[in-house]
mmCIF file with all atom_site columns, C-alpha atoms in Angstrom:
data_model
loop_
_atom_site.group_PDB
_atom_site.id
_atom_site.type_symbol
_atom_site.label_atom_id
_atom_site.label_alt_id
_atom_site.label_comp_id
_atom_site.label_asym_id
_atom_site.label_entity_id
_atom_site.label_seq_id
_atom_site.pdbx_PDB_ins_code
_atom_site.Cartn_x
_atom_site.Cartn_y
_atom_site.Cartn_z
_atom_site.occupancy
_atom_site.B_iso_or_equiv
_atom_site.pdbx_formal_charge
_atom_site.auth_seq_id
_atom_site.auth_comp_id
_atom_site.auth_asym_id
_atom_site.auth_atom_id
_atom_site.pdbx_PDB_model_num
ATOM 1   C CA . MET A 1 1   ? -19.994 -13.640 11.358  1.00 0.00 ? 110 MET A CA 1
ATOM 2   C CA . ARG A 1 2   ? -18.878 -16.873 9.720   1.00 0.00 ? 111 ARG A CA 1
ATOM 3   C CA . CYS A 1 3   ? -17.699 -15.062 6.576   1.00 0.00 ? 112 CYS A CA 1
ATOM 4   C CA . ARG A 1 4   ? -15.779 -12.531 8.642   1.00 0.00 ? 113 ARG A CA 1
ATOM 5   C CA . GLN A 1 5   ? -14.038 -15.277 10.630  1.00 0.00 ? 114 GLN A CA 1
ATOM 6   C CA . GLY A 1 6   ? -13.084 -17.053 7.411   1.00 0.00 ? 115 GLY A CA 1
ATOM 7   C CA . ARG A 1 7   ? -11.610 -13.859 6.030   1.00 0.00 ? 116 ARG A CA 1
ATOM 8   C CA . GLN A 1 8   ? -9.613  -13.336 9.238   1.00 0.00 ? 117 GLN A CA 1
ATOM 9   C CA . ARG A 1 9   ? -8.268  -16.895 9.146   1.00 0.00 ? 118 ARG A CA 1
ATOM 10  C CA . SER A 1 10  ? -7.194  -16.563 5.525   1.00 0.00 ? 119 SER A CA 1
ATOM 11  C CA . GLN A 1 11  ? -5.460  -13.277 6.375   1.00 0.00 ? 120 GLN A CA 1
ATOM 12  C CA . GLN A 1 12  ? -3.490  -14.986 9.124   1.00 0.00 ? 121 GLN A CA 1
ATOM 13  C CA . THR A 1 13  ? -2.235  -17.622 6.683   1.00 0.00 ? 122 THR A CA 1
ATOM 14  C CA . ARG A 1 14  ? -1.136  -15.095 4.060   1.00 0.00 ? 123 ARG A CA 1
ATOM 15  C CA . ALA A 1 15  ? 2.563   -14.557 3.464   1.00 0.00 ? 124 ALA A CA 1
ATOM 16  C CA . ASN A 1 16  ? 4.324   -12.313 5.943   1.00 0.00 ? 125 ASN A CA 1
ATOM 17  C CA . PRO A 1 17  ? 8.044   -12.867 5.270   1.00 0.00 ? 126 PRO A CA 1
ATOM 18  C CA . ASN A 1 18  ? 8.995   -9.506  6.798   1.00 0.00 ? 127 ASN A CA 1
ATOM 19  C CA . GLY A 1 19  ? 7.057   -10.087 10.017  1.00 0.00 ? 128 GLY A CA 1
ATOM 20  C CA . TRP A 1 20  ? 4.861   -6.996  9.639   1.00 0.00 ? 129 TRP A CA 1
ATOM 21  C CA . PRO A 1 21  ? 2.941   -6.389  12.894  1.00 0.00 ? 130 PRO A CA 1
ATOM 22  C CA . ALA A 1 22  ? -0.808  -6.201  13.423  1.00 0.00 ? 131 ALA A CA 1
ATOM 23  C CA . GLU A 1 23  ? -2.372  -2.803  12.858  1.00 0.00 ? 132 GLU A CA 1
ATOM 24  C CA . SER A 1 24  ? -2.690  -1.702  16.454  1.00 0.00 ? 133 SER A CA 1
ATOM 25  C CA . GLU A 1 25  ? -0.973  1.426   17.692  1.00 0.00 ? 134 GLU A CA 1
ATOM 26  C CA . ALA A 1 26  ? 0.896   -0.447  20.440  1.00 0.00 ? 135 ALA A CA 1
ATOM 27  C CA . LYS A 1 27  ? 2.199   -3.117  18.063  1.00 0.00 ? 136 LYS A CA 1
ATOM 28  C CA . LEU A 1 28  ? 3.137   -0.556  15.419  1.00 0.00 ? 137 LEU A CA 1
ATOM 29  C CA . ILE A 1 29  ? 5.093   1.503   17.964  1.00 0.00 ? 138 ILE A CA 1
ATOM 30  C CA . GLN A 1 30  ? 6.794   -1.634  19.292  1.00 0.00 ? 139 GLN A CA 1
ATOM 31  C CA . PHE A 1 31  ? 7.884   -2.708  15.788  1.00 0.00 ? 140 PHE A CA 1
ATOM 32  C CA . TYR A 1 32  ? 8.446   0.617   13.993  1.00 0.00 ? 141 TYR A CA 1
ATOM 33  C CA . GLY A 1 33  ? 8.983   3.142   16.798  1.00 0.00 ? 142 GLY A CA 1
ATOM 34  C CA . GLN A 1 34  ? 7.054   6.369   17.304  1.00 0.00 ? 143 GLN A CA 1
ATOM 35  C CA . PRO A 1 35  ? 5.159   7.825   14.332  1.00 0.00 ? 144 PRO A CA 1
ATOM 36  C CA . GLY A 1 36  ? 7.388   9.990   12.180  1.00 0.00 ? 145 GLY A CA 1
ATOM 37  C CA . THR A 1 37  ? 10.647  8.374   13.295  1.00 0.00 ? 146 THR A CA 1
ATOM 38  C CA . ASN A 1 38  ? 13.090  6.057   11.504  1.00 0.00 ? 147 ASN A CA 1
ATOM 39  C CA . GLN A 1 39  ? 12.394  7.475   8.045   1.00 0.00 ? 148 GLN A CA 1
ATOM 40  C CA . THR A 1 40  ? 14.597  7.041   4.991   1.00 0.00 ? 149 THR A CA 1
ATOM 41  C CA . THR A 1 41  ? 14.585  7.820   1.293   1.00 0.00 ? 150 THR A CA 1
ATOM 42  C CA . ILE A 1 42  ? 14.727  5.039   -1.287  1.00 0.00 ? 151 ILE A CA 1
ATOM 43  C CA . THR A 1 43  ? 15.363  5.044   -5.013  1.00 0.00 ? 152 THR A CA 1
ATOM 44  C CA . ILE A 1 44  ? 12.471  3.418   -6.853  1.00 0.00 ? 153 ILE A CA 1
ATOM 45  C CA . PRO A 1 45  ? 12.995  1.260   -9.971  1.00 0.00 ? 154 PRO A CA 1
ATOM 46  C CA . TYR A 1 46  ? 10.644  3.248   -12.196 1.00 0.00 ? 155 TYR A CA 1
ATOM 47  C CA . PRO A 1 47  ? 9.478   6.865   -12.032 1.00 0.00 ? 156 PRO A CA 1
ATOM 48  C CA . HIS A 1 48  ? 6.323   7.784   -10.175 1.00 0.00 ? 157 HIS A CA 1
ATOM 49  C CA . PHE A 1 49  ? 4.177   10.854  -10.820 1.00 0.00 ? 158 PHE A CA 1
ATOM 50  C CA . LEU A 1 50  ? 2.308   12.716  -8.097  1.00 0.00 ? 159 LEU A CA 1
ATOM 51  C CA . SER A 1 51  ? -1.424  12.182  -8.405  1.00 0.00 ? 160 SER A CA 1
ATOM 52  C CA . TRP A 1 52  ? -2.114  15.887  -7.774  1.00 0.00 ? 161 TRP A CA 1
ATOM 53  C CA . ASP A 1 53  ? 0.694   17.136  -10.072 1.00 0.00 ? 162 ASP A CA 1
ATOM 54  C CA . ARG A 1 54  ? 1.391   14.716  -12.901 1.00 0.00 ? 163 ARG A CA 1
ATOM 55  C CA . SER A 1 55  ? 4.301   16.914  -14.074 1.00 0.00 ? 164 SER A CA 1
ATOM 56  C CA . ALA A 1 56  ? 6.176   16.067  -10.836 1.00 0.00 ? 165 ALA A CA 1
ATOM 57  C CA . ARG A 1 57  ? 8.371   13.049  -11.647 1.00 0.00 ? 166 ARG A CA 1
ATOM 58  C CA . LEU A 1 58  ? 9.709   11.141  -8.655  1.00 0.00 ? 167 LEU A CA 1
ATOM 59  C CA . THR A 1 59  ? 12.700  8.800   -8.616  1.00 0.00 ? 168 THR A CA 1
ATOM 60  C CA . LYS A 1 60  ? 12.865  8.618   -4.805  1.00 0.00 ? 169 LYS A CA 1
ATOM 61  C CA . ILE A 1 61  ? 10.282  8.357   -2.056  1.00 0.00 ? 170 ILE A CA 1
ATOM 62  C CA . GLY A 1 62  ? 10.323  8.659   1.717   1.00 0.00 ? 171 GLY A CA 1
ATOM 63  C CA . CYS A 1 63  ? 9.258   5.717   3.875   1.00 0.00 ? 172 CYS A CA 1
ATOM 64  C CA . HIS A 1 64  ? 10.119  3.887   7.099   1.00 0.00 ? 173 HIS A CA 1
ATOM 65  C CA . LYS A 1 65  ? 13.578  2.309   6.979   1.00 0.00 ? 174 LYS A CA 1
ATOM 66  C CA . LYS A 1 66  ? 12.170  -1.165  7.756   1.00 0.00 ? 175 LYS A CA 1
ATOM 67  C CA . VAL A 1 67  ? 9.882   -1.175  4.697   1.00 0.00 ? 176 VAL A CA 1
ATOM 68  C CA . GLY A 1 68  ? 12.203  0.463   2.156   1.00 0.00 ? 177 GLY A CA 1
ATOM 69  C CA . PRO A 1 69  ? 13.870  -2.738  0.908   1.00 0.00 ? 178 PRO A CA 1
ATOM 70  C CA . SER A 1 70  ? 10.476  -4.441  0.630   1.00 0.00 ? 179 SER A CA 1
ATOM 71  C CA . ILE A 1 71  ? 9.020   -1.568  -1.416  1.00 0.00 ? 180 ILE A CA 1
ATOM 72  C CA . GLN A 1 72  ? 12.002  -1.771  -3.749  1.00 0.00 ? 181 GLN A CA 1
ATOM 73  C CA . ARG A 1 73  ? 11.523  -5.534  -4.225  1.00 0.00 ? 182 ARG A CA 1
ATOM 74  C CA . VAL A 1 74  ? 7.805   -5.099  -4.884  1.00 0.00 ? 183 VAL A CA 1
ATOM 75  C CA . LEU A 1 75  ? 8.294   -2.358  -7.451  1.00 0.00 ? 184 LEU A CA 1
ATOM 76  C CA . GLU A 1 76  ? 11.089  -4.299  -9.179  1.00 0.00 ? 185 GLU A CA 1
ATOM 77  C CA . LYS A 1 77  ? 8.679   -7.246  -9.549  1.00 0.00 ? 186 LYS A CA 1
ATOM 78  C CA . VAL A 1 78  ? 5.949   -4.903  -10.820 1.00 0.00 ? 187 VAL A CA 1
ATOM 79  C CA . LEU A 1 79  ? 8.335   -3.581  -13.470 1.00 0.00 ? 188 LEU A CA 1
ATOM 80  C CA . VAL A 1 80  ? 9.161   -7.128  -14.603 1.00 0.00 ? 189 VAL A CA 1
ATOM 81  C CA . GLN A 1 81  ? 5.478   -8.183  -14.610 1.00 0.00 ? 190 GLN A CA 1
ATOM 82  C CA . TYR A 1 82  ? 4.026   -5.172  -16.434 1.00 0.00 ? 191 TYR A CA 1
ATOM 83  C CA . GLY A 1 83  ? 6.902   -3.387  -18.159 1.00 0.00 ? 192 GLY A CA 1
ATOM 84  C CA . ALA A 1 84  ? 7.069   0.378   -18.521 1.00 0.00 ? 193 ALA A CA 1
ATOM 85  C CA . ASP A 1 85  ? 4.135   0.529   -20.948 1.00 0.00 ? 194 ASP A CA 1
ATOM 86  C CA . GLY A 1 86  ? 1.867   -1.606  -18.747 1.00 0.00 ? 195 GLY A CA 1
ATOM 87  C CA . ILE A 1 87  ? 2.746   0.441   -15.681 1.00 0.00 ? 196 ILE A CA 1
ATOM 88  C CA . ARG A 1 88  ? 1.863   3.645   -17.502 1.00 0.00 ? 197 ARG A CA 1
ATOM 89  C CA . ASP A 1 89  ? -1.328  2.222   -19.048 1.00 0.00 ? 198 ASP A CA 1
ATOM 90  C CA . LEU A 1 90  ? -2.595  0.874   -15.693 1.00 0.00 ? 199 LEU A CA 1
ATOM 91  C CA . ARG A 1 91  ? -1.485  4.013   -13.805 1.00 0.00 ? 200 ARG A CA 1
ATOM 92  C CA . LEU A 1 92  ? 0.745   2.012   -11.445 1.00 0.00 ? 201 LEU A CA 1
ATOM 93  C CA . ASP A 1 93  ? 3.056   5.029   -11.463 1.00 0.00 ? 202 ASP A CA 1
ATOM 94  C CA . VAL A 1 94  ? 0.452   7.527   -10.206 1.00 0.00 ? 203 VAL A CA 1
ATOM 95  C CA . PHE A 1 95  ? 1.563   8.037   -6.625  1.00 0.00 ? 204 PHE A CA 1
ATOM 96  C CA . GLY A 1 96  ? -0.718  9.305   -3.872  1.00 0.00 ? 205 GLY A CA 1
ATOM 97  C CA . GLY A 1 97  ? 1.920   9.246   -1.123  1.00 0.00 ? 206 GLY A CA 1
ATOM 98  C CA . CYS A 1 98  ? 3.584   7.243   1.620   1.00 0.00 ? 207 CYS A CA 1
ATOM 99  C CA . PHE A 1 99  ? 4.863   9.120   4.692   1.00 0.00 ? 208 PHE A CA 1
ATOM 100 C CA . ASN A 1 100 ? 2.427   11.661  6.124   1.00 0.00 ? 209 ASN A CA 1
ATOM 101 C CA . LEU A 1 101 ? 2.476   12.381  9.865   1.00 0.00 ? 210 LEU A CA 1
ATOM 102 C CA . ARG A 1 102 ? -1.290  12.466  10.414  1.00 0.00 ? 211 ARG A CA 1
ATOM 103 C CA . LYS A 1 103 ? -4.166  10.764  12.213  1.00 0.00 ? 212 LYS A CA 1
ATOM 104 C CA . LYS A 1 104 ? -6.640  8.515   10.405  1.00 0.00 ? 213 LYS A CA 1
ATOM 105 C CA . ARG A 1 105 ? -9.327  10.409  8.539   1.00 0.00 ? 214 ARG A CA 1
ATOM 106 C CA . GLY A 1 106 ? -12.166 11.090  10.953  1.00 0.00 ? 215 GLY A CA 1
ATOM 107 C CA . GLY A 1 107 ? -10.348 9.325   13.805  1.00 0.00 ? 216 GLY A CA 1
ATOM 108 C CA . SER A 1 108 ? -8.022  9.917   16.723  1.00 0.00 ? 217 SER A CA 1
ATOM 109 C CA . SER A 1 109 ? -5.488  7.118   16.158  1.00 0.00 ? 218 SER A CA 1
ATOM 110 C CA . TRP A 1 110 ? -2.423  7.428   13.953  1.00 0.00 ? 219 TRP A CA 1
ATOM 111 C CA . SER A 1 111 ? -2.647  6.519   10.279  1.00 0.00 ? 220 SER A CA 1
ATOM 112 C CA . THR A 1 112 ? -0.200  3.893   9.008   1.00 0.00 ? 221 THR A CA 1
ATOM 113 C CA . HIS A 1 113 ? 1.036   6.740   6.781   1.00 0.00 ? 222 HIS A CA 1
ATOM 114 C CA . ALA A 1 114 ? 2.384   8.384   9.972   1.00 0.00 ? 223 ALA A CA 1
ATOM 115 C CA . TRP A 1 115 ? 5.001   5.615   10.143  1.00 0.00 ? 224 TRP A CA 1
ATOM 116 C CA . GLY A 1 116 ? 5.708   5.703   6.394   1.00 0.00 ? 225 GLY A CA 1
ATOM 117 C CA . ILE A 1 117 ? 4.487   2.106   6.055   1.00 0.00 ? 226 ILE A CA 1
ATOM 118 C CA . ALA A 1 118 ? 1.535   2.695   3.705   1.00 0.00 ? 227 ALA A CA 1
ATOM 119 C CA . MET A 1 119 ? 1.489   3.501   0.008   1.00 0.00 ? 228 MET A CA 1
ATOM 120 C CA . ASP A 1 120 ? -1.344  5.044   -1.983  1.00 0.00 ? 229 ASP A CA 1
ATOM 121 C CA . TYR A 1 121 ? -1.634  4.671   -5.756  1.00 0.00 ? 230 TYR A CA 1
ATOM 122 C CA . ASP A 1 122 ? -3.976  6.220   -8.324  1.00 0.00 ? 231 ASP A CA 1
ATOM 123 C CA . PRO A 1 123 ? -6.385  7.795   -5.801  1.00 0.00 ? 232 PRO A CA 1
ATOM 124 C CA . ASP A 1 124 ? -8.549  9.385   -8.507  1.00 0.00 ? 233 ASP A CA 1
ATOM 125 C CA . ASN A 1 125 ? -9.592  5.964   -9.808  1.00 0.00 ? 234 ASN A CA 1
ATOM 126 C CA . ASN A 1 126 ? -9.593  4.149   -6.449  1.00 0.00 ? 235 ASN A CA 1
ATOM 127 C CA . GLN A 1 127 ? -11.232 6.574   -4.060  1.00 0.00 ? 236 GLN A CA 1
ATOM 128 C CA . LEU A 1 128 ? -11.430 5.856   -0.336  1.00 0.00 ? 237 LEU A CA 1
ATOM 129 C CA . LYS A 1 129 ? -15.100 4.857   -0.147  1.00 0.00 ? 238 LYS A CA 1
ATOM 130 C CA . TRP A 1 130 ? -15.311 3.114   -3.516  1.00 0.00 ? 239 TRP A CA 1
ATOM 131 C CA . GLY A 1 131 ? -15.849 -0.647  -3.571  1.00 0.00 ? 240 GLY A CA 1
ATOM 132 C CA . ARG A 1 132 ? -14.903 -3.229  -6.175  1.00 0.00 ? 241 ARG A CA 1
ATOM 133 C CA . ASP A 1 133 ? -17.795 -2.047  -8.352  1.00 0.00 ? 242 ASP A CA 1
ATOM 134 C CA . ARG A 1 134 ? -15.997 1.274   -9.039  1.00 0.00 ? 243 ARG A CA 1
ATOM 135 C CA . ALA A 1 135 ? -12.306 0.971   -8.101  1.00 0.00 ? 244 ALA A CA 1
ATOM 136 C CA . THR A 1 136 ? -10.072 0.178   -11.071 1.00 0.00 ? 245 THR A CA 1
ATOM 137 C CA . PHE A 1 137 ? -7.602  -1.734  -8.862  1.00 0.00 ? 246 PHE A CA 1
ATOM 138 C CA . ALA A 1 138 ? -10.334 -4.329  -8.278  1.00 0.00 ? 247 ALA A CA 1
ATOM 139 C CA . SER A 1 139 ? -10.210 -5.528  -11.893 1.00 0.00 ? 248 SER A CA 1
ATOM 140 C CA . PRO A 1 140 ? -8.291  -8.681  -12.929 1.00 0.00 ? 249 PRO A CA 1
ATOM 141 C CA . ALA A 1 141 ? -5.721  -6.553  -14.799 1.00 0.00 ? 250 ALA A CA 1
ATOM 142 C CA . TYR A 1 142 ? -4.235  -5.736  -11.367 1.00 0.00 ? 251 TYR A CA 1
ATOM 143 C CA . ASP A 1 143 ? -3.978  -9.308  -10.030 1.00 0.00 ? 252 ASP A CA 1
ATOM 144 C CA . LYS A 1 144 ? -0.201  -9.440  -10.625 1.00 0.00 ? 253 LYS A CA 1
ATOM 145 C CA . TRP A 1 145 ? 0.142   -6.030  -8.915  1.00 0.00 ? 254 TRP A CA 1
ATOM 146 C CA . TRP A 1 146 ? -1.542  -7.348  -5.774  1.00 0.00 ? 255 TRP A CA 1
ATOM 147 C CA . LYS A 1 147 ? 0.445   -10.585 -5.867  1.00 0.00 ? 256 LYS A CA 1
ATOM 148 C CA . CYS A 1 148 ? 3.698   -8.590  -5.846  1.00 0.00 ? 257 CYS A CA 1
ATOM 149 C CA . TRP A 1 149 ? 2.612   -6.734  -2.687  1.00 0.00 ? 258 TRP A CA 1
ATOM 150 C CA . GLU A 1 150 ? 1.057   -9.744  -0.963  1.00 0.00 ? 259 GLU A CA 1
ATOM 151 C CA . GLU A 1 151 ? 4.142   -11.927 -1.471  1.00 0.00 ? 260 GLU A CA 1
ATOM 152 C CA . GLU A 1 152 ? 5.982   -9.371  0.671   1.00 0.00 ? 261 GLU A CA 1
ATOM 153 C CA . GLY A 1 153 ? 3.231   -9.448  3.326   1.00 0.00 ? 262 GLY A CA 1
ATOM 154 C CA . TRP A 1 154 ? 1.645   -6.080  2.482   1.00 0.00 ? 263 TRP A CA 1
ATOM 155 C CA . CYS A 1 155 ? -2.130  -5.804  3.012   1.00 0.00 ? 264 CYS A CA 1
ATOM 156 C CA . SER A 1 156 ? -4.666  -4.191  0.716   1.00 0.00 ? 265 SER A CA 1
ATOM 157 C CA . LEU A 1 157 ? -7.697  -2.710  2.433   1.00 0.00 ? 266 LEU A CA 1
ATOM 158 C CA . GLY A 1 158 ? -9.519  -2.979  -0.866  1.00 0.00 ? 267 GLY A CA 1
ATOM 159 C CA . ARG A 1 159 ? -8.944  -6.706  -1.193  1.00 0.00 ? 268 ARG A CA 1
ATOM 160 C CA . LEU A 1 160 ? -9.617  -7.396  2.477   1.00 0.00 ? 269 LEU A CA 1
ATOM 161 C CA . ARG A 1 161 ? -12.412 -4.931  3.268   1.00 0.00 ? 270 ARG A CA 1
ATOM 162 C CA . ASN A 1 162 ? -13.595 -3.604  -0.115  1.00 0.00 ? 271 ASN A CA 1
ATOM 163 C CA . PHE A 1 163 ? -12.739 0.069   0.463   1.00 0.00 ? 272 PHE A CA 1
ATOM 164 C CA . ASP A 1 164 ? -9.622  2.229   0.036   1.00 0.00 ? 273 ASP A CA 1
ATOM 165 C CA . TRP A 1 165 ? -8.348  0.268   -2.971  1.00 0.00 ? 274 TRP A CA 1
ATOM 166 C CA . MET A 1 166 ? -5.555  2.830   -3.462  1.00 0.00 ? 275 MET A CA 1
ATOM 167 C CA . HIS A 1 167 ? -3.963  1.806   -0.125  1.00 0.00 ? 276 HIS A CA 1
ATOM 168 C CA . VAL A 1 168 ? -1.485  -0.953  0.683   1.00 0.00 ? 277 VAL A CA 1
ATOM 169 C CA . GLN A 1 169 ? 0.292   -1.207  4.058   1.00 0.00 ? 278 GLN A CA 1
ATOM 170 C CA . ALA A 1 170 ? 3.014   -3.088  5.910   1.00 0.00 ? 279 ALA A CA 1
ATOM 171 C CA . ALA A 1 171 ? 0.706   -3.823  8.841   1.00 0.00 ? 280 ALA A CA 1
ATOM 172 C CA . ARG A 1 172 ? -1.641  -6.767  9.208   1.00 0.00 ? 281 ARG A CA 1
ATOM 173 C CA . VAL A 1 173 ? -5.362  -6.159  9.147   1.00 0.00 ? 282 VAL A CA 1
#
């Protein structure tokens, strides 16, 4: 219990410059609107490739209009930190998706993907149930990646709960 409380306290003190809400359906609806609404398309600063079809090159992605500018800032910082070669080598361009109007896997509540406020990267090497012992995003090579997201207030379930390392969201855990 003590460890869990400490983790929750540190989460509350993490950066949240965009005022992302807590991950509760009521708070998400209050801040973002109903799932599937208020979507936009943004141009990303480096190409992404679909994880299930690496020949599909993306220069734009769909997301919620409130998170679009933040995603662009994050990815611009990632490009500066890693460069095109580093991004390719670390598979930071292997995109698993953002907007997907669906419920949580095995649950009845909406996924953060239903608002277009969650991003998945390199799912083959960061599978849902994998912990830091298997997920590549848990290695120190990705520390700058996580810093870019966390400076914008995005939360990593991998870093906070040690599962779903592919996933980062604009909702507080």
